[in-house]
PDB file of C-alpha atoms in Angstrom:
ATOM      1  CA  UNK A   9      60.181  70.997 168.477  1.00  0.00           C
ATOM      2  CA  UNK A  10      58.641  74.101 166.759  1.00  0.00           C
ATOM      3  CA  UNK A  11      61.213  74.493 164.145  1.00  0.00           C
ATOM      4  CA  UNK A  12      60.878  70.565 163.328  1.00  0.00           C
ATOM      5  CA  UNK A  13      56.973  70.792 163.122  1.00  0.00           C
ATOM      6  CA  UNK A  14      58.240  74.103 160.787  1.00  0.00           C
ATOM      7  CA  UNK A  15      60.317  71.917 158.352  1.00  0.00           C
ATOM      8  CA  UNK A  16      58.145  69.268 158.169  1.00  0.00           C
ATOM      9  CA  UNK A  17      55.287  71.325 157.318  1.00  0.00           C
ATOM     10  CA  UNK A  18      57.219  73.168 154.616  1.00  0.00           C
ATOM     11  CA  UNK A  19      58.260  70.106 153.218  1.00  0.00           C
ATOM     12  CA  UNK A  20      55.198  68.915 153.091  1.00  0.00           C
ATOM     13  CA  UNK A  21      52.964  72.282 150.717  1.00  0.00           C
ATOM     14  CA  UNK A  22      56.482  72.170 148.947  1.00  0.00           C
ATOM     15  CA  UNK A  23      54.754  72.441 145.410  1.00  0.00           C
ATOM     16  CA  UNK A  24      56.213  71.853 142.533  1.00  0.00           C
ATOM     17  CA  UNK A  25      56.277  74.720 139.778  1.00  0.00           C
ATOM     18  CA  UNK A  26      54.241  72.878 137.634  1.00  0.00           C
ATOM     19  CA  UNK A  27      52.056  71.776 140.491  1.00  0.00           C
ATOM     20  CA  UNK A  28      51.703  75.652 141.376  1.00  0.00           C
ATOM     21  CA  UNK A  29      50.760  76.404 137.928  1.00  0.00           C
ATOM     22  CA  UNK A  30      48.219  73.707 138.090  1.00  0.00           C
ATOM     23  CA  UNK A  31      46.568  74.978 140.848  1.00  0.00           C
ATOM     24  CA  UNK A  32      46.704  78.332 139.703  1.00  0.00           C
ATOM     25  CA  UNK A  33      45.033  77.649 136.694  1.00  0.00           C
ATOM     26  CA  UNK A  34      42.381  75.646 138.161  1.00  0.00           C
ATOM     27  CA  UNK A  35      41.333  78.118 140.600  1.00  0.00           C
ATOM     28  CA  UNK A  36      41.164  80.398 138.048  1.00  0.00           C
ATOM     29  CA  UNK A  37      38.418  78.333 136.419  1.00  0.00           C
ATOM     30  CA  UNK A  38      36.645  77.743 139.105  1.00  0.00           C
ATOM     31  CA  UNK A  39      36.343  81.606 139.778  1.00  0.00           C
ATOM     32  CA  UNK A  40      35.579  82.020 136.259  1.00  0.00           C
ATOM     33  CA  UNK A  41      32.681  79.387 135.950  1.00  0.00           C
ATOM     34  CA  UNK A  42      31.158  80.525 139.201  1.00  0.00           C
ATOM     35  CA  UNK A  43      31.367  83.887 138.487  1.00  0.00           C
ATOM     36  CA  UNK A  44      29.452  83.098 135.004  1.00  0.00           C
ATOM     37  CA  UNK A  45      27.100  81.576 136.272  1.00  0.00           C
ATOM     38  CA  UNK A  46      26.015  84.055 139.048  1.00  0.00           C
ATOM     39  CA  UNK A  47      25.740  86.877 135.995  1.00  0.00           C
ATOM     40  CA  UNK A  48      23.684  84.659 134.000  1.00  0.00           C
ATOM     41  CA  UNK A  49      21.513  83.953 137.355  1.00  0.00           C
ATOM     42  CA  UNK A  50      21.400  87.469 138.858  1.00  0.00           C
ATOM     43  CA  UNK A  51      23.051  89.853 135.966  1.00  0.00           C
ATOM     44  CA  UNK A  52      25.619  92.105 136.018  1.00  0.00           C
ATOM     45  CA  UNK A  53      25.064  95.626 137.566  1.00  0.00           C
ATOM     46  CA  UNK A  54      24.793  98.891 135.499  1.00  0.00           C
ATOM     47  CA  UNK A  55      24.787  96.943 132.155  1.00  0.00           C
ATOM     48  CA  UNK A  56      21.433  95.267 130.065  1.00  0.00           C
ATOM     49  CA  UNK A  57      22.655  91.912 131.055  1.00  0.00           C
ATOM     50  CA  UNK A  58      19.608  91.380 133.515  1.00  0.00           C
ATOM     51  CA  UNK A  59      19.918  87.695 134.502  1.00  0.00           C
ATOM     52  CA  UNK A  60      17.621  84.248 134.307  1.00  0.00           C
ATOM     53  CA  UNK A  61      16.617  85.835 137.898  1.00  0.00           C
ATOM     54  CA  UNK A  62      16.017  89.305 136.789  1.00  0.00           C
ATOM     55  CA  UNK A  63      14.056  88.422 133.689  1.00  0.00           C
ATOM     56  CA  UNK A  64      11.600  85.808 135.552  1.00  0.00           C
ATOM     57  CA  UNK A  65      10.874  88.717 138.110  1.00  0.00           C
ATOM     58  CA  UNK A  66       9.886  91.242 135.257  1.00  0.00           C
ATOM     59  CA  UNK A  67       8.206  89.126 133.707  1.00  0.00           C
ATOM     60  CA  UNK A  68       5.983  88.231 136.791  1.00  0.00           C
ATOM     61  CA  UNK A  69       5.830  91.748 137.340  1.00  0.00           C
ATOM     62  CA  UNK A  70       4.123  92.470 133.940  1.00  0.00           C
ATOM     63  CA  UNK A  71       1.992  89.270 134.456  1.00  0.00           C
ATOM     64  CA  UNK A  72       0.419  90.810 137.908  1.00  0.00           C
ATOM     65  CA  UNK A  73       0.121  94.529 136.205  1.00  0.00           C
ATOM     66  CA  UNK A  74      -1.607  92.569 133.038  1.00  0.00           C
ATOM     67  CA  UNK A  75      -4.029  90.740 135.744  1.00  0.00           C
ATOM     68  CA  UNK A  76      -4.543  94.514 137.763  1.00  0.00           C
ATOM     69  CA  UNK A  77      -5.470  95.702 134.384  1.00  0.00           C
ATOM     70  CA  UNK A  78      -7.552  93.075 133.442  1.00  0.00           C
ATOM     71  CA  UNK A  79      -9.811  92.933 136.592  1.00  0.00           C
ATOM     72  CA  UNK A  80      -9.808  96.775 136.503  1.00  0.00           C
ATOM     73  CA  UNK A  81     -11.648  96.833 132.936  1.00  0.00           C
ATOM     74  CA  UNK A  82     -13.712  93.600 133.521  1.00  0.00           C
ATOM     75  CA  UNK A  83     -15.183  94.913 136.926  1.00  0.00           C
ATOM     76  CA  UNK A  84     -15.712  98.716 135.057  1.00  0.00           C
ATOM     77  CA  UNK A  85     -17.643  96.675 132.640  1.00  0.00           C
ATOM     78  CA  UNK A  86     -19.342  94.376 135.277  1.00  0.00           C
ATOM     79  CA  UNK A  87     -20.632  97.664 136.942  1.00  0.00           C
ATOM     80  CA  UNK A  88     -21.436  99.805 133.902  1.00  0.00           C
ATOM     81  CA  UNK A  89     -23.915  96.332 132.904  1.00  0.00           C
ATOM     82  CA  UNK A  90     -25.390  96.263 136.607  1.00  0.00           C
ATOM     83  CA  UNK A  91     -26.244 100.118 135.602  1.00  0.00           C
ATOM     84  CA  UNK A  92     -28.108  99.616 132.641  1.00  0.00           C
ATOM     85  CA  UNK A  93     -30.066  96.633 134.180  1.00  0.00           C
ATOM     86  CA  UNK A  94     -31.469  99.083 136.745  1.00  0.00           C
ATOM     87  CA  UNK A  95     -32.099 101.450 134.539  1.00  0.00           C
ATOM     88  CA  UNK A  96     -33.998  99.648 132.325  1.00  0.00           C
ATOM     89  CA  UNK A  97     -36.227  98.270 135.410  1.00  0.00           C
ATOM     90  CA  UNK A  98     -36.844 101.791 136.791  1.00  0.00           C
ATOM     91  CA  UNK A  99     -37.554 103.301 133.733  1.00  0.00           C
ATOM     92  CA  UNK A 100     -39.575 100.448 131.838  1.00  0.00           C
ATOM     93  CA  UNK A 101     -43.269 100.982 131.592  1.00  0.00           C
ATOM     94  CA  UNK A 102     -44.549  97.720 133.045  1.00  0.00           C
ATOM     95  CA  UNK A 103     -42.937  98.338 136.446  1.00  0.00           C
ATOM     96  CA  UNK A 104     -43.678 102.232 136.334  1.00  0.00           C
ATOM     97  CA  UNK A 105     -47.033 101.597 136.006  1.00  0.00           C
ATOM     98  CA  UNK A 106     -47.628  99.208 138.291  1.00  0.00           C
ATOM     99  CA  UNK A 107     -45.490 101.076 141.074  1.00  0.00           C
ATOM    100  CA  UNK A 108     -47.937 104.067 140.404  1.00  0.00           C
ATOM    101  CA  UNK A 109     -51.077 102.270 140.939  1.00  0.00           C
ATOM    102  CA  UNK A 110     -49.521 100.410 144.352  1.00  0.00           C
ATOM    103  CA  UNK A 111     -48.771 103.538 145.600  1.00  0.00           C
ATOM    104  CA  UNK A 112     -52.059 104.985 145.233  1.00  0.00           C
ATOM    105  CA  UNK A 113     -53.360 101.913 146.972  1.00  0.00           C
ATOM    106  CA  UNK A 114     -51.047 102.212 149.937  1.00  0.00           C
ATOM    107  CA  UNK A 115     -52.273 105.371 150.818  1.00  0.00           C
ATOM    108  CA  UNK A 116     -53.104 104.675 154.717  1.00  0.00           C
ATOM    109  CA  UNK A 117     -50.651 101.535 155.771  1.00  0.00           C
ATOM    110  CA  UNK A 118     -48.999 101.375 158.342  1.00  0.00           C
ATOM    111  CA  UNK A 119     -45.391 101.031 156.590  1.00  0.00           C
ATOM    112  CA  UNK A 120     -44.022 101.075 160.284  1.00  0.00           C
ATOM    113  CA  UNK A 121     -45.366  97.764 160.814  1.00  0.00           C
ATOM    114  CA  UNK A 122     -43.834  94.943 158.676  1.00  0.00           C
ATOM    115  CA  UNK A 123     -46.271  91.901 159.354  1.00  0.00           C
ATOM    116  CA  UNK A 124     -48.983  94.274 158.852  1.00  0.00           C
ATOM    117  CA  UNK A 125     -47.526  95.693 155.584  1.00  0.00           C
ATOM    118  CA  UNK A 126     -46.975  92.326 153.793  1.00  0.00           C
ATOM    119  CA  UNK A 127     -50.393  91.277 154.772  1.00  0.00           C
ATOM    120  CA  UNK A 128     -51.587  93.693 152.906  1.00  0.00           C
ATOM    121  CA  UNK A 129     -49.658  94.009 150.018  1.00  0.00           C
ATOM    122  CA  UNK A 130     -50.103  89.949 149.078  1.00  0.00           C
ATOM    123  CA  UNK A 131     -53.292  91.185 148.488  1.00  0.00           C
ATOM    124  CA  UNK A 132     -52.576  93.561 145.784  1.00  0.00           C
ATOM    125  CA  UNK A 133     -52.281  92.349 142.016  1.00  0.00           C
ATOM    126  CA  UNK A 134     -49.405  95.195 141.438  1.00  0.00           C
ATOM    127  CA  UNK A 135     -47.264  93.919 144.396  1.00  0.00           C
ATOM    128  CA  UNK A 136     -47.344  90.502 142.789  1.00  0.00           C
ATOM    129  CA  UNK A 137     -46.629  91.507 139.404  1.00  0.00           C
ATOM    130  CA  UNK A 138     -43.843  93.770 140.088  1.00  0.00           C
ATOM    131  CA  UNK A 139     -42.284  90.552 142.497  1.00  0.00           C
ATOM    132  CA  UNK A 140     -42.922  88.531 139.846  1.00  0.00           C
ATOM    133  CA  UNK A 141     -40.903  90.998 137.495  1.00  0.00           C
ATOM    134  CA  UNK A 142     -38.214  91.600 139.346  1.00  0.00           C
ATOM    135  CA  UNK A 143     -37.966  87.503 140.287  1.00  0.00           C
ATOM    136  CA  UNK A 144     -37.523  87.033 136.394  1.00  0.00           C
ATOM    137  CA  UNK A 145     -34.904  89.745 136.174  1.00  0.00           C
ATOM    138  CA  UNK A 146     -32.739  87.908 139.043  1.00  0.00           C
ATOM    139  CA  UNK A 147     -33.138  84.369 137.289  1.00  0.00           C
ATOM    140  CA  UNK A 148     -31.865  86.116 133.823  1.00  0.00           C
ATOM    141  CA  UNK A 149     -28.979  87.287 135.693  1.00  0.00           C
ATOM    142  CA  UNK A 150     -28.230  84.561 137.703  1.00  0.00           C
ATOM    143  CA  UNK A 151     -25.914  85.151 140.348  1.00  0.00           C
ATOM    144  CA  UNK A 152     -25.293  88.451 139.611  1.00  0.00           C
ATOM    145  CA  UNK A 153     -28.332  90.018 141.569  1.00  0.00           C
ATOM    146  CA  UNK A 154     -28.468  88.656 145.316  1.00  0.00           C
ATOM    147  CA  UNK A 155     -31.792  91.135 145.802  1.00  0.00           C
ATOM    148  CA  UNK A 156     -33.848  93.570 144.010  1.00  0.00           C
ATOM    149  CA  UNK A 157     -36.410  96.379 145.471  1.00  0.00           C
ATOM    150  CA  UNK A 158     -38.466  99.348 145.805  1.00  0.00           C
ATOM    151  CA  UNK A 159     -38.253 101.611 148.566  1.00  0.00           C
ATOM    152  CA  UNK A 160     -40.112 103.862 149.531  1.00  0.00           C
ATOM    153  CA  UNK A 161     -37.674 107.238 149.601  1.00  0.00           C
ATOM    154  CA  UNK A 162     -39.709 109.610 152.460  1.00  0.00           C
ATOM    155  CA  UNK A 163     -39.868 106.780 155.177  1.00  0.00           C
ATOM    156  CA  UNK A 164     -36.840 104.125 153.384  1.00  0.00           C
ATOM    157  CA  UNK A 165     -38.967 101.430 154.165  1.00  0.00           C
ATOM    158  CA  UNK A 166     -39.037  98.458 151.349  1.00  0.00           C
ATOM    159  CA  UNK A 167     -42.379  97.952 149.831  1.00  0.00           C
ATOM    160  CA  UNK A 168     -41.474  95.421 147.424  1.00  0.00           C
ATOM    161  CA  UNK A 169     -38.649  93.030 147.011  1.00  0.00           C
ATOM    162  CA  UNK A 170     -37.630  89.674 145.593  1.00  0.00           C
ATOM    163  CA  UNK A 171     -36.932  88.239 149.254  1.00  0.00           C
ATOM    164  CA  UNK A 172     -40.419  88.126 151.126  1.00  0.00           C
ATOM    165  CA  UNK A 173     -38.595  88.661 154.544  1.00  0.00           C
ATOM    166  CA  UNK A 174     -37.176  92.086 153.630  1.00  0.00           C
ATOM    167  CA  UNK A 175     -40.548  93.929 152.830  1.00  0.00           C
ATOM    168  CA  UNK A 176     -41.786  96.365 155.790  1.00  0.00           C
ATOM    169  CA  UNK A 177     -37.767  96.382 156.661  1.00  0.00           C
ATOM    170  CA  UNK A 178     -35.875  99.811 156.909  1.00  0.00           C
ATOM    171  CA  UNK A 179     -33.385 100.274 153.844  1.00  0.00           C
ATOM    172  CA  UNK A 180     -30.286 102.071 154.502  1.00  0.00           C
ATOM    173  CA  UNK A 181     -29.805 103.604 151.675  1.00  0.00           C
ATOM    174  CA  UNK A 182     -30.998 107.518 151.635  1.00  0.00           C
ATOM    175  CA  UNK A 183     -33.165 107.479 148.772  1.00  0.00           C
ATOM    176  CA  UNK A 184     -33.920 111.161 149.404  1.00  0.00           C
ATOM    177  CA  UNK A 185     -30.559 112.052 147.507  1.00  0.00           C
ATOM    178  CA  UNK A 186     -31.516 110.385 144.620  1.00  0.00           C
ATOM    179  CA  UNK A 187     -32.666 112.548 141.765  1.00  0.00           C
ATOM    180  CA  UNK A 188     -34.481 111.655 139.381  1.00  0.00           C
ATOM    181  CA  UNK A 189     -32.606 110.523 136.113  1.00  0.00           C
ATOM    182  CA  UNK A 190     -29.081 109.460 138.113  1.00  0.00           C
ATOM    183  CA  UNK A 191     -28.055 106.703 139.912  1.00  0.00           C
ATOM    184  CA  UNK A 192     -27.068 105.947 143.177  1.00  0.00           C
ATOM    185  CA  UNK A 193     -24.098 103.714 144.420  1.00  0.00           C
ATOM    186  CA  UNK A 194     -23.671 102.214 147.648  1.00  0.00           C
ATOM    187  CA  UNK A 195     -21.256  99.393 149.261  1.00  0.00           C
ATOM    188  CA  UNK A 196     -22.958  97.498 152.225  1.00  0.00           C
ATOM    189  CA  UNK A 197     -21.975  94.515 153.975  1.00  0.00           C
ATOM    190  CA  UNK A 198     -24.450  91.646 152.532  1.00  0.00           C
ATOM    191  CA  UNK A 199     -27.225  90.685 154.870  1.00  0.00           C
ATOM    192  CA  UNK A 200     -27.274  87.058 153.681  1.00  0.00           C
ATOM    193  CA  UNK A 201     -23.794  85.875 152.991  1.00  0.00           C
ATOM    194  CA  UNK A 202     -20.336  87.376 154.040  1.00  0.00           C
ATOM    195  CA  UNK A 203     -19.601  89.325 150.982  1.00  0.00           C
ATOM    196  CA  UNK A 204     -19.852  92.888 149.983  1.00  0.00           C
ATOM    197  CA  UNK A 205     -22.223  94.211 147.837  1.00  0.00           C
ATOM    198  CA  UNK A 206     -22.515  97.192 145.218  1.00  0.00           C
ATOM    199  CA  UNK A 207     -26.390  98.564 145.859  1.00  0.00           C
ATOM    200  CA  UNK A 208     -27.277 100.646 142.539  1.00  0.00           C
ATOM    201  CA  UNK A 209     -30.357 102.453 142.893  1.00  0.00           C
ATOM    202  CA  UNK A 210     -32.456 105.132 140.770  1.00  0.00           C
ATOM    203  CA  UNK A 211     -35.726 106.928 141.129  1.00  0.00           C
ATOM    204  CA  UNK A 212     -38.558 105.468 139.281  1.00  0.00           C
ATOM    205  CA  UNK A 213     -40.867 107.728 137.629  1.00  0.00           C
ATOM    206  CA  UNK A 214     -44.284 107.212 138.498  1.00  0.00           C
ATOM    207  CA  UNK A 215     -45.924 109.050 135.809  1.00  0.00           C
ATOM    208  CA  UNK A 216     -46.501 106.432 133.302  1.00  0.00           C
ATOM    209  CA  UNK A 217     -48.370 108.688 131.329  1.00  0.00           C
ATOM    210  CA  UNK A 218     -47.955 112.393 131.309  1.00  0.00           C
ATOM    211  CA  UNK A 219     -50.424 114.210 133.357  1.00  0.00           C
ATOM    212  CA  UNK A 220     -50.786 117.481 135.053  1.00  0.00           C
ATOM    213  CA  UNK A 221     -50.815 116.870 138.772  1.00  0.00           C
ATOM    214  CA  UNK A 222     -48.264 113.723 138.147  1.00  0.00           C
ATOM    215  CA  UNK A 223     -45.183 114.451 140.733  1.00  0.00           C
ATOM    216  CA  UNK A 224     -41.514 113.637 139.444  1.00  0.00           C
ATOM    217  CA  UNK A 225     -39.581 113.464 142.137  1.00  0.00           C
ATOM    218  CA  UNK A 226     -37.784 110.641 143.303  1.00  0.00           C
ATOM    219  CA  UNK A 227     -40.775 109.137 145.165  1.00  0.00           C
ATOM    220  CA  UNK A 228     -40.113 105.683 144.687  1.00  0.00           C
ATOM    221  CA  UNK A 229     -36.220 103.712 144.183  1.00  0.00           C
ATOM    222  CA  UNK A 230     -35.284 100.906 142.646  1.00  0.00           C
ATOM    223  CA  UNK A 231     -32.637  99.396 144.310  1.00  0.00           C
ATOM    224  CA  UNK A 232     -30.740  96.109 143.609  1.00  0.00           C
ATOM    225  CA  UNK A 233     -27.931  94.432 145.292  1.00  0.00           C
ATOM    226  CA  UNK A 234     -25.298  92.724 143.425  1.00  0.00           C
ATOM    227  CA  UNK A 235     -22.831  90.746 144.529  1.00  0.00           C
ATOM    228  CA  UNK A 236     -19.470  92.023 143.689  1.00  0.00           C
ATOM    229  CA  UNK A 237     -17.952  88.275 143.871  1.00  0.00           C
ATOM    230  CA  UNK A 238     -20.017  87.749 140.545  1.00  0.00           C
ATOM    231  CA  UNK A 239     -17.774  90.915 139.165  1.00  0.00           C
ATOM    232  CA  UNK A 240     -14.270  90.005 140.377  1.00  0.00           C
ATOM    233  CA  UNK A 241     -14.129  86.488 140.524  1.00  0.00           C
ATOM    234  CA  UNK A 242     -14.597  85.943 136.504  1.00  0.00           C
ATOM    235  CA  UNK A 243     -11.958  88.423 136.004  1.00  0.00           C
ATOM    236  CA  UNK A 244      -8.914  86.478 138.138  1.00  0.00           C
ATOM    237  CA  UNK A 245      -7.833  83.092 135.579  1.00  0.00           C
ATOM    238  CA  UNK A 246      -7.073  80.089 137.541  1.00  0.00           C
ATOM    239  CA  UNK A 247      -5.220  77.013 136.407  1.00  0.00           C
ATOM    240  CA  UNK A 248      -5.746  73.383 137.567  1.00  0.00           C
ATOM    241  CA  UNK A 249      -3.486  70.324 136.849  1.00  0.00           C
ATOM    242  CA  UNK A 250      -4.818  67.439 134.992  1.00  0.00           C
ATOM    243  CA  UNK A 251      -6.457  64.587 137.165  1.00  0.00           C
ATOM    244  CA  UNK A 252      -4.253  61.775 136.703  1.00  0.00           C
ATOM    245  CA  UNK A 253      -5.509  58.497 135.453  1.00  0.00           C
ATOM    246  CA  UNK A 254      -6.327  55.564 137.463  1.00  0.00           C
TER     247      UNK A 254
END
């Protein structure tokens, strides 16, 4: 029974020569095509034939490193334009001057108590100028300021600030360490959205004109809080697909 099964099976893959030679050639085309087309997919190792594969992944590579790059210089720019903004605040004589004369009218409150504190200082021309001021700062830059304030740096309590509800607070930021002439930079968790923000402060100079018993030192900060979406988010490109057409 086995050696019939045998037979008939042999009979059976019996190939011709030219039959053999058929099939030998056309499995030798098939290796050939599929081995082609894996090199031109994935390359061919140790050799600068990289590969469709290959050449699409370095080139995404080199897209995401261009990108890196990109939102690297645009957010060293973003900051180095939040700097100058503060600076010019602190150091420009309408706010100086004002912040000098507030001061000297504050001698006496009770910064510990907020209600009490904003009470009082609606009443002062100078606290509504300088909110004013710092309210048309903001709307120049919209978006890119979510507060701006003053605090004062011996008790870090905020004496003036574009959103009401902050004044008489306690601001977290050590104005103590700020010298006069440098800036300060700070990342805090925003207060009034869930973002993070980049707090650069500097001491205002309270001599708006030079005199003798004038004090220097970093009495008074100006602090603002900008919101570091406003700095990345420009600097990432996004790409939408037309709306089709009804």
């Amino acid at each position: 029974m086995m050696k019939y099964l045998y037979l008939k099976l042999r009979d059976i893959f019996q190939f011709s020569f030219n039959l053999r030679m058929f099939l030998s050639f056309g499995a030798l085309i098939i290796v050939s095509v599929l081995s082609s087309l894996y090199i031109c997919l994935f390359g061919f190792p140790y050799t600068s034939i990289e590969g469709i594969y290959n050449k699409s992944l370095s080139q995404m590579e080199g897209t995401l490193e261009f990108l890196a790059d990109s939102k690297k210089q645009h957010m060293v720019k973003w900051v180095f334009e939040r700097r100058g903004d503060v600076k010019m605040a602190a150091n420009s004589f309408r706010a100086n001057a004002k912040v000098e004369r507030l001061l000297s009218k504050m001698q006496g409150y009770k910064l510990g108590n907020p209600k009490f504190l904003i009470e009082r200082l609606k009443k002062e021309e100078e606290y509504r100028e300088l909110t004013s001021y710092f309210d048309e700062i903001q709307a120049s830059y919209h978006g890119q300021y979510e507060e701006i304030y003053i605090v004062d740096a011996m008790s870090g309590t905020i004496i003036v600030s574009t959103k009401e509800d902050e004044v008489g607070s306690y601001s977290h930021i050590n104005a103590q360490d700020i010298k006069s002439g440098q800036d300060g930079f700070n990342l805090v968790a925003s207060s009034h959205s869930a973002g993070i923000n980049l707090v650069i402060s500097r001491a205002i100079n309270i001599c708006a004109e030079v005199k003798p018993y004038c004090i220097t030192d970093a009495t008074t900060t100006l602090s603002a809080d900008a919101a570091t979406r406003a700095g990345i988010s420009p600097a990432i490109p996004t790409w939408r697909s037309p709306r089709k057409r009804k």
